[in-house]
Amino acid sequence: MPNRYRAVAPRVSKNYTIQYPEVTIIKAKNGIPVHVIKAGTKNVMKLDVVFKAGTRITDPLIPKATADLMVEATQTYNSEKLSNIIDTNGAFLFSEADRDRVSISMVVIEKFFDNLIHPLYETIHKPKFDTVDFNRYRIKRRQQHIHALESTSTIASRAFGSQLYGKEHPYGRMANVHDYDNLDLDKIRDFHKKHYVSGGTYAVVAGQFPDSNFDKVMEVIGSIPNGSNTDKNDYTPQPEEPKLNRITKKDAKQATIRVGDFCINKAHPDYATLRIANTILGGYFGSRLMQVIREQKGYTYGIGSNLISLEHGAYWSVSGDVLLDKVDEVLADIRNEIDLLKIKPIAQSELEMIQNYMMGEILQNFDGPFAIADTYKVLTDYGLDFTYFENLKEAIQTITSNKLCSTVQQYFNYDSALKTVVSCE
Amino acid sequence: MMKYSTRKLKNGLTVIIQPDNSTPMATFSLLYGVGSRDEDPNKTGIAHFFEHLMFSGSKNVESFDHAVQMAGGESNAFTSNDVTNYYITLPADNIETAFWVESDRMLNPVLTHEKLEVQRKVVIEEFKQRFLNQPYGDVNLYLLPLAYQTHPYRWPTIGSDASHIENMTYQEAQDFFNQYYQPQNAYLCVSGPVETNEMFAMAEKWFAQIPSTEMPFRQYPQEKSQEEPRFLTLERDVPSDAIFISYPMYSRLDPKYYAADLLSDILSSGKSSRLFRNLTLNNPLFTDIQAVITGSNDPGLFLISGRIDPKIELEEAEQAIYEQLEMVANGDFSEQELQKVQNKAAANIAYSQMNALNNALSLCNAAFLGDLTLIDKEESLYLQVTKEDILAVAKEIFNPQKRSVIYYKSKK
């Protein structure tokens, strides 16, 4: 019955023009750049203040606790008052700490912004760091840490990080349960004083909001004390032996696998090509790893490959939770798929699919003001702007099978890569 | 107000178009009114299993994912108690590809024995990843059948037992498709920078000839009123004790649903909420605690769960929860607390309407619930709730005789 037209795929466009949102960069009086992105239709604003105060600087619990306690209580607003005023205005105030940076963020309906400017000011400038809050925080986090260690994927991520960089490396050191007992509030206060300064700091304001709100944001940012934010850590990696680290987790129902090695970060000119190679290997549902290990063999619910950019040394990593008795076969598959990409030219049909897919993926970064702000932040971290996507577009459109093979040869080497496997006895 | 238009095709398919030029991406969402409540108690998990099989390709689309990726898109799906929702996000220029692939698999999916066997394994791995390989992950396998004794909500969407997935046959999958995957049981929404009439024309072109046959008569066995509390103790190798308490409550369409939702927010939404402040900070018996409601078509559950500080006795922690619930049921909360959660509810509605994907999913769900105007009405439905409404639902829900409790004990 149904018509013959069904047999033919509708025509698809592959060259989308990306309407990049306009970004205005205004410097606050202390020199901190504030990036303003007017986007979206709702009167909502999102503010991120990004400090170079990540966990790499020192014992990783201190930067994390500093960021968490900043949004817990301030000098005028104790813990209860602060959470109350945030909730009453339907807003979110939160911090996120990664290895390089920390962001203090607020999402708020524009008309309630006035009610929250003072709490926001104090969060950044006058956090309370109260002893009672601190002790509650420490006990709670310690317990959450114990819980997290029950999951094979948490165990694997921690072990893999230490294995890749070395246990003492700023990116490789991991907090342990007993570290919570030694956590010291004075060190947290010092950390705030020393690292929440203008050096390396920037802010992003996105959404729809009046200029008057913006002026208030500028005051908060402009009064961040001047200071440089550099650390003297040694970032030379000291990878641990052996290359394959097998860890036992009693009663695990699945095995978690990590395979990875160092590569280049977003700021490197070859990154776009590396990103294409990574997408083919394990960066989307149609990737080689998903097709073979999930869709042909059914050994996993999901397996993928990621590029993790860090300021001092980025890496790629394959990760997945797989059937307990198929670990070695899956490792062999990962090796095989990497090796195939090195020597066998990619078929034209797959190449076309990956080009189209990745062009669409670029647009995903612009679906709404929150997505735009997040996209923009990641670029800013590496001194990039939206031209990054124009370069990526060009790399996608001009990629050749030879270029792909040589990129995989250069960056993905299974034998020299580090492997972590967490499984039952 | 959200701008959208809706139309019903002759075969019963509901089509909703929501033009939105603030995003470059379009979302195509197709919801089927079938979920785990439609399953045979001895063959649970088929609705979700079938969701996986729908990606096997169809008569004219050899590989579903290939076709979507060729159009620069990405697709996924989820299954709940009540519905199965498929969605594709892609550059708006390529929206017709979504019409093509979704109509083709509604018309004629190609299920092969081989693909069925692979997805059987994948779903079992999913079962392990979500339920068995996470601490406390298996609790719903026990809590649901404790809280529900007759209604099909008594099993989780993944299935009550991995053996049901292991034993699913090819024929059962086919029958399931034939019964439920029909235009009259489906709701389609396109959201994004699209032109409304053009979208209606595409819906007509791709979907109008798909026949609807008679739908099975569906009546779900309803729960009898619970007369006494139910208890179950589980012992597991977990770092600390936890408690899971559930009370029967209203369906998603009950007018009292909004008061119940706000009640759960008063208890546990945000750092200023009662359970969080009183039981993790001021008197830290718990390391974390939540109160949530299930927004299901048939009467749902009000769930309270928390992990207990290892130094605290489980019974003491349990009593402390009841005291908190009683305080609210006795009116010991302020107007300001209510206003706070109302503001939050209104703000969350605004935040959730900021991308095409969320909008398309919400519109499909509202259409399935039978009232598209819910999209615009819900904010005022939340704002109209009074303190008396909260009191009334708290008294009704927190009836000690109607609770089901799981004591999840650490073996260590």
Short mmCIF file of C-alpha atoms in Angstrom, two decimals, chain A residues 1-16 40-42 44-45 68 71-72 79-81 83-93 107-109 112 133 136 139-140 143-144 146-147 150-153 207 249-256 283-287 291 293-302 321-324 349-350 352-354 356-361 363-364 366-370 372, chain B residues 1 20 22-25 27 48 52 55 59-61 65-75 89-94 96-97 99-100 103-104 107 118-119 121-126 128-130 132-136 204-207 209-211 237-241 269-273 276-277 280-282 284 286-288 307-311 336 339-341 343-344 346-351 353-357 412:
data_model
loop_
_atom_site.label_atom_id
_atom_site.label_comp_id
_atom_site.label_asym_id
_atom_site.label_seq_id
_atom_site.Cartn_x
_atom_site.Cartn_y
_atom_site.Cartn_z
CA MET A 1 0.00 0.00 0.00
CA PRO A 2 2.32 2.78 1.10
CA ASN A 3 3.96 4.71 -1.62
CA ARG A 4 7.21 4.25 -3.37
CA TYR A 5 8.54 7.59 -2.17
CA ARG A 6 9.33 5.90 1.12
CA ALA A 7 12.18 4.02 -0.50
CA VAL A 8 14.13 7.23 -1.03
CA ALA A 9 15.66 9.18 1.82
CA PRO A 10 14.61 12.83 1.90
CA ARG A 11 17.34 15.17 0.74
CA VAL A 12 19.57 16.33 3.54
CA SER A 13 21.43 19.56 3.82
CA LYS A 14 24.99 19.24 5.06
CA ASN A 15 26.24 22.75 5.11
CA TYR A 16 24.47 24.63 7.84
CA GLY A 40 17.01 32.91 24.21
CA THR A 41 13.43 34.11 24.59
CA LYS A 42 12.87 33.74 28.32
CA VAL A 44 16.30 34.19 32.49
CA MET A 45 19.96 34.84 33.19
CA ASP A 68 31.36 24.10 48.20
CA VAL A 71 27.90 28.67 48.32
CA GLU A 72 26.99 27.34 51.79
CA SER A 79 23.56 28.59 55.83
CA GLU A 80 19.83 28.65 56.49
CA LYS A 81 19.32 32.24 55.36
CA SER A 83 19.51 28.68 51.06
CA ASN A 84 16.23 30.30 51.96
CA ILE A 85 16.74 33.45 49.92
CA ILE A 86 18.00 31.46 46.93
CA ASP A 87 15.07 29.03 47.02
CA THR A 88 12.51 31.77 47.70
CA ASN A 89 13.58 33.51 44.51
CA GLY A 90 13.42 30.31 42.49
CA ALA A 91 17.13 30.50 41.72
CA PHE A 92 20.08 28.13 41.76
CA LEU A 93 23.43 28.99 43.28
CA VAL A 107 20.65 30.78 37.37
CA VAL A 108 17.84 33.20 38.04
CA ILE A 109 14.65 34.64 36.57
CA PHE A 112 14.39 38.32 40.91
CA ASP A 133 29.10 24.23 58.61
CA ARG A 136 28.90 19.00 58.94
CA ILE A 139 31.33 14.33 57.80
CA LYS A 140 28.79 14.29 55.00
CA GLN A 143 30.32 9.40 53.92
CA GLN A 144 29.42 10.25 50.32
CA ILE A 146 32.63 5.96 51.01
CA HIS A 147 29.42 5.42 49.05
CA GLU A 150 31.13 1.16 45.95
CA SER A 151 30.75 1.79 42.25
CA THR A 152 33.14 0.06 39.84
CA SER A 153 33.17 3.07 37.54
CA GLY A 207 20.24 34.99 28.65
CA LYS A 249 35.75 -5.30 43.51
CA LYS A 250 34.00 -8.02 45.44
CA ASP A 251 30.60 -8.97 43.98
CA ALA A 252 30.88 -6.66 40.97
CA LYS A 253 28.13 -7.53 38.48
CA GLN A 254 29.87 -5.88 35.55
CA ALA A 255 33.48 -5.00 34.80
CA THR A 256 34.49 -1.40 34.19
CA GLY A 283 32.31 9.34 20.11
CA TYR A 284 28.71 8.67 19.07
CA PHE A 285 26.10 5.96 18.87
CA GLY A 286 27.18 4.86 15.38
CA SER A 287 30.85 4.64 16.41
CA GLN A 291 28.66 -1.01 16.72
CA ILE A 293 30.76 -4.29 21.23
CA ARG A 294 27.12 -3.33 21.79
CA GLU A 295 25.23 -3.70 18.53
CA GLN A 296 26.97 -6.84 17.20
CA LYS A 297 27.97 -8.64 20.38
CA GLY A 298 25.69 -7.30 23.10
CA TYR A 299 28.51 -7.18 25.67
CA THR A 300 27.67 -3.73 27.03
CA TYR A 301 24.89 -1.19 27.42
CA GLY A 302 27.32 1.52 26.39
CA ASP A 321 30.86 -1.31 31.75
CA VAL A 322 30.93 -4.76 30.19
CA LEU A 323 30.07 -8.41 30.79
CA LEU A 324 32.35 -9.87 33.47
CA SER A 349 29.66 6.07 3.09
CA GLU A 350 30.92 6.07 6.68
CA GLU A 352 29.95 10.98 4.68
CA MET A 353 27.87 9.92 7.65
CA ILE A 354 30.45 11.13 10.14
CA ASN A 356 27.01 14.99 8.40
CA TYR A 357 26.67 13.82 11.97
CA MET A 358 29.44 16.08 13.23
CA MET A 359 28.05 19.10 11.41
CA GLY A 360 24.75 18.55 13.20
CA GLU A 361 26.55 17.99 16.47
CA LEU A 363 24.58 22.98 16.13
CA GLN A 364 23.64 21.10 19.32
CA PHE A 366 23.64 26.33 20.39
CA ASP A 367 20.32 24.85 21.57
CA GLY A 368 19.28 27.53 24.06
CA PRO A 369 21.18 30.07 26.18
CA PHE A 370 22.34 27.59 28.85
CA ILE A 372 25.50 28.36 24.57
CA MET B 1 2.30 31.36 26.69
CA ASP B 20 10.62 28.41 18.02
CA SER B 22 15.53 30.90 19.16
CA THR B 23 17.32 27.61 18.49
CA PRO B 24 18.90 26.12 15.35
CA MET B 25 17.89 22.59 16.32
CA THR B 27 13.26 18.09 17.91
CA HIS B 48 11.29 -1.33 27.27
CA HIS B 52 15.44 -1.24 21.86
CA PHE B 55 16.09 0.80 16.40
CA LYS B 59 11.31 -1.73 5.48
CA ASN B 60 12.72 1.31 3.71
CA VAL B 61 15.26 2.41 6.28
CA ASP B 65 20.75 5.29 13.24
CA HIS B 66 22.60 5.61 9.96
CA ALA B 67 19.72 7.55 8.43
CA VAL B 68 19.44 9.88 11.42
CA GLN B 69 23.19 10.47 11.59
CA MET B 70 23.31 11.16 7.84
CA ALA B 71 20.90 14.00 8.56
CA GLY B 72 23.17 15.37 11.29
CA GLY B 73 20.87 14.14 14.00
CA GLU B 74 20.84 12.10 17.14
CA SER B 75 18.07 9.96 18.50
CA THR B 89 17.18 16.18 17.51
CA LEU B 90 18.59 17.41 14.22
CA PRO B 91 19.30 20.57 12.24
CA ALA B 92 15.89 22.04 11.39
CA ASP B 93 16.65 21.94 7.66
CA ASN B 94 16.66 18.15 7.81
CA GLU B 96 11.88 15.59 6.94
CA THR B 97 14.33 12.77 7.64
CA PHE B 99 9.27 12.09 9.47
CA TRP B 100 10.65 9.48 7.09
CA SER B 103 6.77 6.85 9.96
CA ASP B 104 8.58 3.94 8.36
CA LEU B 107 4.47 1.20 9.53
CA VAL B 118 21.82 -8.99 20.56
CA GLN B 119 19.38 -6.53 22.16
CA LYS B 121 22.00 -9.16 25.87
CA VAL B 122 22.23 -5.37 25.77
CA VAL B 123 19.09 -5.01 27.89
CA ILE B 124 20.41 -7.52 30.42
CA GLU B 125 23.61 -5.46 30.64
CA GLU B 126 21.46 -2.37 31.13
CA LYS B 128 22.93 -4.93 35.60
CA GLN B 129 24.34 -1.44 35.07
CA ARG B 130 21.32 0.34 36.49
CA LEU B 132 22.58 -4.60 40.16
CA ASN B 133 25.98 -2.98 39.85
CA GLN B 134 25.06 0.13 41.89
CA PRO B 135 24.88 0.24 45.65
CA TYR B 136 21.16 0.27 46.68
CA GLU B 204 0.06 14.20 6.36
CA LYS B 205 2.49 12.96 3.70
CA TRP B 206 4.39 10.52 5.90
CA PHE B 207 1.87 9.37 8.47
CA GLN B 209 -1.72 6.36 5.27
CA ILE B 210 -0.62 4.33 8.24
CA PRO B 211 -3.68 2.33 9.25
CA ASP B 237 27.02 -5.32 51.25
CA VAL B 238 26.62 -1.53 51.35
CA PRO B 239 28.51 1.03 53.46
CA SER B 240 25.53 2.22 55.51
CA ASP B 241 21.90 1.54 56.26
CA SER B 269 13.57 20.56 47.20
CA GLY B 270 16.69 22.66 47.63
CA LYS B 271 19.01 23.28 50.53
CA SER B 272 16.40 25.20 52.52
CA SER B 273 13.90 22.32 52.47
CA PHE B 276 17.47 18.41 54.16
CA ARG B 277 17.89 21.09 56.84
CA THR B 280 21.07 16.22 57.38
CA LEU B 281 22.26 19.51 58.89
CA ASN B 282 20.65 20.47 62.20
CA PRO B 284 22.45 15.01 61.03
CA PHE B 286 21.13 11.13 57.35
CA THR B 287 23.92 11.70 54.84
CA ASP B 288 21.28 12.43 52.25
CA ARG B 307 20.99 6.98 53.65
CA ILE B 308 21.64 6.92 57.33
CA ASP B 309 24.76 8.07 59.12
CA PRO B 310 26.58 4.87 60.17
CA LYS B 311 26.61 5.96 63.84
CA GLN B 336 6.42 31.72 53.35
CA GLN B 339 5.33 30.62 48.62
CA LYS B 340 8.96 29.63 48.27
CA VAL B 341 8.19 26.28 46.65
CA ASN B 343 8.17 30.41 43.18
CA LYS B 344 10.54 27.56 42.59
CA ALA B 346 7.20 28.58 38.45
CA ALA B 347 10.92 29.23 37.85
CA ASN B 348 11.55 25.57 37.04
CA ILE B 349 8.81 25.66 34.42
CA ALA B 350 10.56 28.65 32.81
CA TYR B 351 13.98 26.96 32.93
CA GLN B 353 11.15 25.59 28.42
CA MET B 354 14.52 26.79 27.20
CA ASN B 355 15.34 24.21 24.54
CA ALA B 356 13.55 22.44 21.74
CA LEU B 357 13.98 18.95 23.15
CA LYS B 412 29.26 -4.55 57.39
#
